[in-house]
Tab-separated table of C-alpha atoms in Angstrom:
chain	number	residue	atom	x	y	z
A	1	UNK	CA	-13.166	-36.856	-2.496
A	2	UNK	CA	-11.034	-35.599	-0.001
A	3	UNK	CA	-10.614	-32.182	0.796
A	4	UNK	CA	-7.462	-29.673	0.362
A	5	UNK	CA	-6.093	-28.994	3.362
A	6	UNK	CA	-7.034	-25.006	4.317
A	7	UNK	CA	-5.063	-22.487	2.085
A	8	UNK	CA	-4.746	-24.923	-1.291
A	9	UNK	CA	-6.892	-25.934	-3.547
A	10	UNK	CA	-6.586	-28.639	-6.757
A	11	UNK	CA	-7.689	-28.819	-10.203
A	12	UNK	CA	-10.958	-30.852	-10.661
A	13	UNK	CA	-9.825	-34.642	-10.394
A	14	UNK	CA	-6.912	-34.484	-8.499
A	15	UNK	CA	-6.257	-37.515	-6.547
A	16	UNK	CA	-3.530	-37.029	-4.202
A	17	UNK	CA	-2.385	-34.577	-1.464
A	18	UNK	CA	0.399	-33.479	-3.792
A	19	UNK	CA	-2.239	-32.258	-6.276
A	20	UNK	CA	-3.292	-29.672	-3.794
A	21	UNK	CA	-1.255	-26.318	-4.827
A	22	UNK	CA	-0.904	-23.615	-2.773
A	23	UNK	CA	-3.790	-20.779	-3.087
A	24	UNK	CA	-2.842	-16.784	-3.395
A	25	UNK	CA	-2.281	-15.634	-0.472
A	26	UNK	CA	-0.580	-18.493	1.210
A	27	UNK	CA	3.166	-19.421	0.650
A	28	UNK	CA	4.942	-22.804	0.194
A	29	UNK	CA	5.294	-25.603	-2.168
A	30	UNK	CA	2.601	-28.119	-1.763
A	31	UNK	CA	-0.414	-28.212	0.359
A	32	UNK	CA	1.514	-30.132	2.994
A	33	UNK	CA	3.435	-26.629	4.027
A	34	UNK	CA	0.738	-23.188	2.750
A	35	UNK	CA	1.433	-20.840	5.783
A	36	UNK	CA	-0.950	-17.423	5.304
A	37	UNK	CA	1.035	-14.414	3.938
A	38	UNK	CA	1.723	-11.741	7.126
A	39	UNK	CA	0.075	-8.692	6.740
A	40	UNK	CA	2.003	-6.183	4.825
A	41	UNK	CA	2.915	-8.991	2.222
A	42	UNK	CA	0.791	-10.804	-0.469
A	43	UNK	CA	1.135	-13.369	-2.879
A	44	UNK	CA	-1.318	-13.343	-6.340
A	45	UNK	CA	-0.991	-16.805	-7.796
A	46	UNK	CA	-2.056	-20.048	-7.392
A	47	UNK	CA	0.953	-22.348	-6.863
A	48	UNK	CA	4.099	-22.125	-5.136
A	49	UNK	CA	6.297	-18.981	-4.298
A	50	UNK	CA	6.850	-16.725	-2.097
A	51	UNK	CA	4.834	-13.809	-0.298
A	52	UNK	CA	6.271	-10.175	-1.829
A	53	UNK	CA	6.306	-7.031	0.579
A	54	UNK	CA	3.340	-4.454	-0.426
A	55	UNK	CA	4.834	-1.984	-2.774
A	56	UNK	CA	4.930	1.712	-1.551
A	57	UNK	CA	1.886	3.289	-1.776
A	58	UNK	CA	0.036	0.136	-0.871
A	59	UNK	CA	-0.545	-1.476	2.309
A	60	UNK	CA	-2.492	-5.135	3.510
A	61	UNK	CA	-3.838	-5.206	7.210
A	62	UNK	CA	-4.733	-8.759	6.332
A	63	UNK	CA	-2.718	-11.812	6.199
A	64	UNK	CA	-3.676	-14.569	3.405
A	65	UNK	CA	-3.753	-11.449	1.101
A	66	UNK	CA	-3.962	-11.930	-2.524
A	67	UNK	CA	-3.509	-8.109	-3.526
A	68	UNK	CA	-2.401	-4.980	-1.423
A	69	UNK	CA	-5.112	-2.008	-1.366
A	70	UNK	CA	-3.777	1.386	-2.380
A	71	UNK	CA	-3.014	4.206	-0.720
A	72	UNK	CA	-5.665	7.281	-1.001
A	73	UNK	CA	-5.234	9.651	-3.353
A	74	UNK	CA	-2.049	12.152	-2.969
A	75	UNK	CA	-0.712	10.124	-0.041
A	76	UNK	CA	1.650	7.089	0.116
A	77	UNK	CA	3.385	5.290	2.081
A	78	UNK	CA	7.203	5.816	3.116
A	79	UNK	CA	8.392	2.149	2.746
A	80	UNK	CA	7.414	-1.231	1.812
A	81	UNK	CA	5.518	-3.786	3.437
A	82	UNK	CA	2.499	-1.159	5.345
A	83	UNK	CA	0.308	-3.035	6.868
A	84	UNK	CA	-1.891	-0.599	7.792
A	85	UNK	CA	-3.610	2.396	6.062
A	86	UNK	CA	-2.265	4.603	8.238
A	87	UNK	CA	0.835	4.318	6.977
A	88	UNK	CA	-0.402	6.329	3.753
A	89	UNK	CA	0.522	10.081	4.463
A	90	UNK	CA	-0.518	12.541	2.215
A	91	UNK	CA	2.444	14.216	-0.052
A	92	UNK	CA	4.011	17.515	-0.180
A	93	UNK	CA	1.606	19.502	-1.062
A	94	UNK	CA	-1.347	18.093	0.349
A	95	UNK	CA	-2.896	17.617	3.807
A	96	UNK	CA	-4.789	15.521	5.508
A	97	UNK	CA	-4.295	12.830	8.401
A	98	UNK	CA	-2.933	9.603	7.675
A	99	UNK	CA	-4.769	7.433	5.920
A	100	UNK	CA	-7.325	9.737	4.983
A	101	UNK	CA	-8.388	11.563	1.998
A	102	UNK	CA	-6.280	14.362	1.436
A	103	UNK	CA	-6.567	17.976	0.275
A	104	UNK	CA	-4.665	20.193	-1.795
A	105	UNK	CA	-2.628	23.058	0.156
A	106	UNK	CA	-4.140	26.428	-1.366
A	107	UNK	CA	-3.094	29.101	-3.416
A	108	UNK	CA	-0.352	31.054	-1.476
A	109	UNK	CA	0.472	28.368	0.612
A	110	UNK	CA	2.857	25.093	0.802
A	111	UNK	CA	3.355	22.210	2.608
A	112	UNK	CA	6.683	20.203	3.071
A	113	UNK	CA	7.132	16.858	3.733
A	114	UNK	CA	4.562	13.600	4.097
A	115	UNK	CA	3.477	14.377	7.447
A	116	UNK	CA	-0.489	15.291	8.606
A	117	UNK	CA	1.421	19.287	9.174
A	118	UNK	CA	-1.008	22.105	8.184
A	119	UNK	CA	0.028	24.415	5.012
A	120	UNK	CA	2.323	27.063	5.986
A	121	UNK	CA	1.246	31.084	4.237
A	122	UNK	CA	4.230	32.341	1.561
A	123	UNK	CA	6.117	35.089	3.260
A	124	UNK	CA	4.564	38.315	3.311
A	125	UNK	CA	4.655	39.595	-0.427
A	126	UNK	CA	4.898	36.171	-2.290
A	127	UNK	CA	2.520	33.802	-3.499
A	128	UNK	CA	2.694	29.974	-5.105
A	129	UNK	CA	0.182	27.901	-7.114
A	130	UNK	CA	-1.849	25.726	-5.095
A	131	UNK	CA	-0.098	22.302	-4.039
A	132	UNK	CA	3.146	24.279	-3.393
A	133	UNK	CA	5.600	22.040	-1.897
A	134	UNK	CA	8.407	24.201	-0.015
A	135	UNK	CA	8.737	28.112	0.213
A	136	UNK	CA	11.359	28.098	-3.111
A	137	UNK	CA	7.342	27.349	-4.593
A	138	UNK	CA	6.295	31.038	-3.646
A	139	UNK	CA	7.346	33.857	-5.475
A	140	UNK	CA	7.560	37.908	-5.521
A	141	UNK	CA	4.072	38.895	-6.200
């Protein structure tokens, strides 16, 4: 038996180069041509076809990827094709640096944008639900 050449693999019994298909994770046709997805792109199946950019709210530091990691909760990412975590950046709302866990603003305050920006206090005699997401969210208390 001789070996797949790195990034394919055949069914038991194959006999030629051209049974060798392209794993996940690699792109091309045939075994002849598998080039490693770039990182910030995967590919899940066996066979041939192309890598796909990471979705937003996922990222893959990796190349040869088979699957893109998510994002931590209450963040995402901006665009497709992240290739790093910390491209994840917590939501309006929420804070936290990127990539990291992040934290719900609290009652009586509100955050705006995806950014790692602290949670800005209501104006003096309002007050919003925790996770407020501009100052429209605080109202006359």
């Amino acid at each position: 038996c001789v070996a797949c050449p790195t990034g394919s693999y055949s069914a038991a019994g194959g006999r030629q180069a051209s049974d060798c298909w392209c794993a996940a994770g690699y792109t091309g046709s045939y075994a002849d041509n598998c080039r490693a997805c770039a990182a910030g792109k995967y590919k899940a199946s066996l066979g041939p076809g192309e890598c796909e950019a990471c979705a937003a709210g996922k990222y893959s530091s990796l190349s040869a990827a088979s699957a893109c990691a998510s994002c931590p909760a209450y963040s995402n990412t901006t665009t497709t094709g992240a290739t790093s975590i910390n491209a994840c950046a917590c939501l309006p709302g929420y804070i936290g640096m990127d990539g990291e866990d992040c934290s719900i603003c609290p009652a009586g305050k509100y955050k705006t944008g995806s950014n790692p920006g602290s949670c800005v206090a209501c104006p003096t005699g309002s007050y919003s639900a925790a996770g407020g997401r501009q100052a429209s969210d605080c109202w006359c208390a």
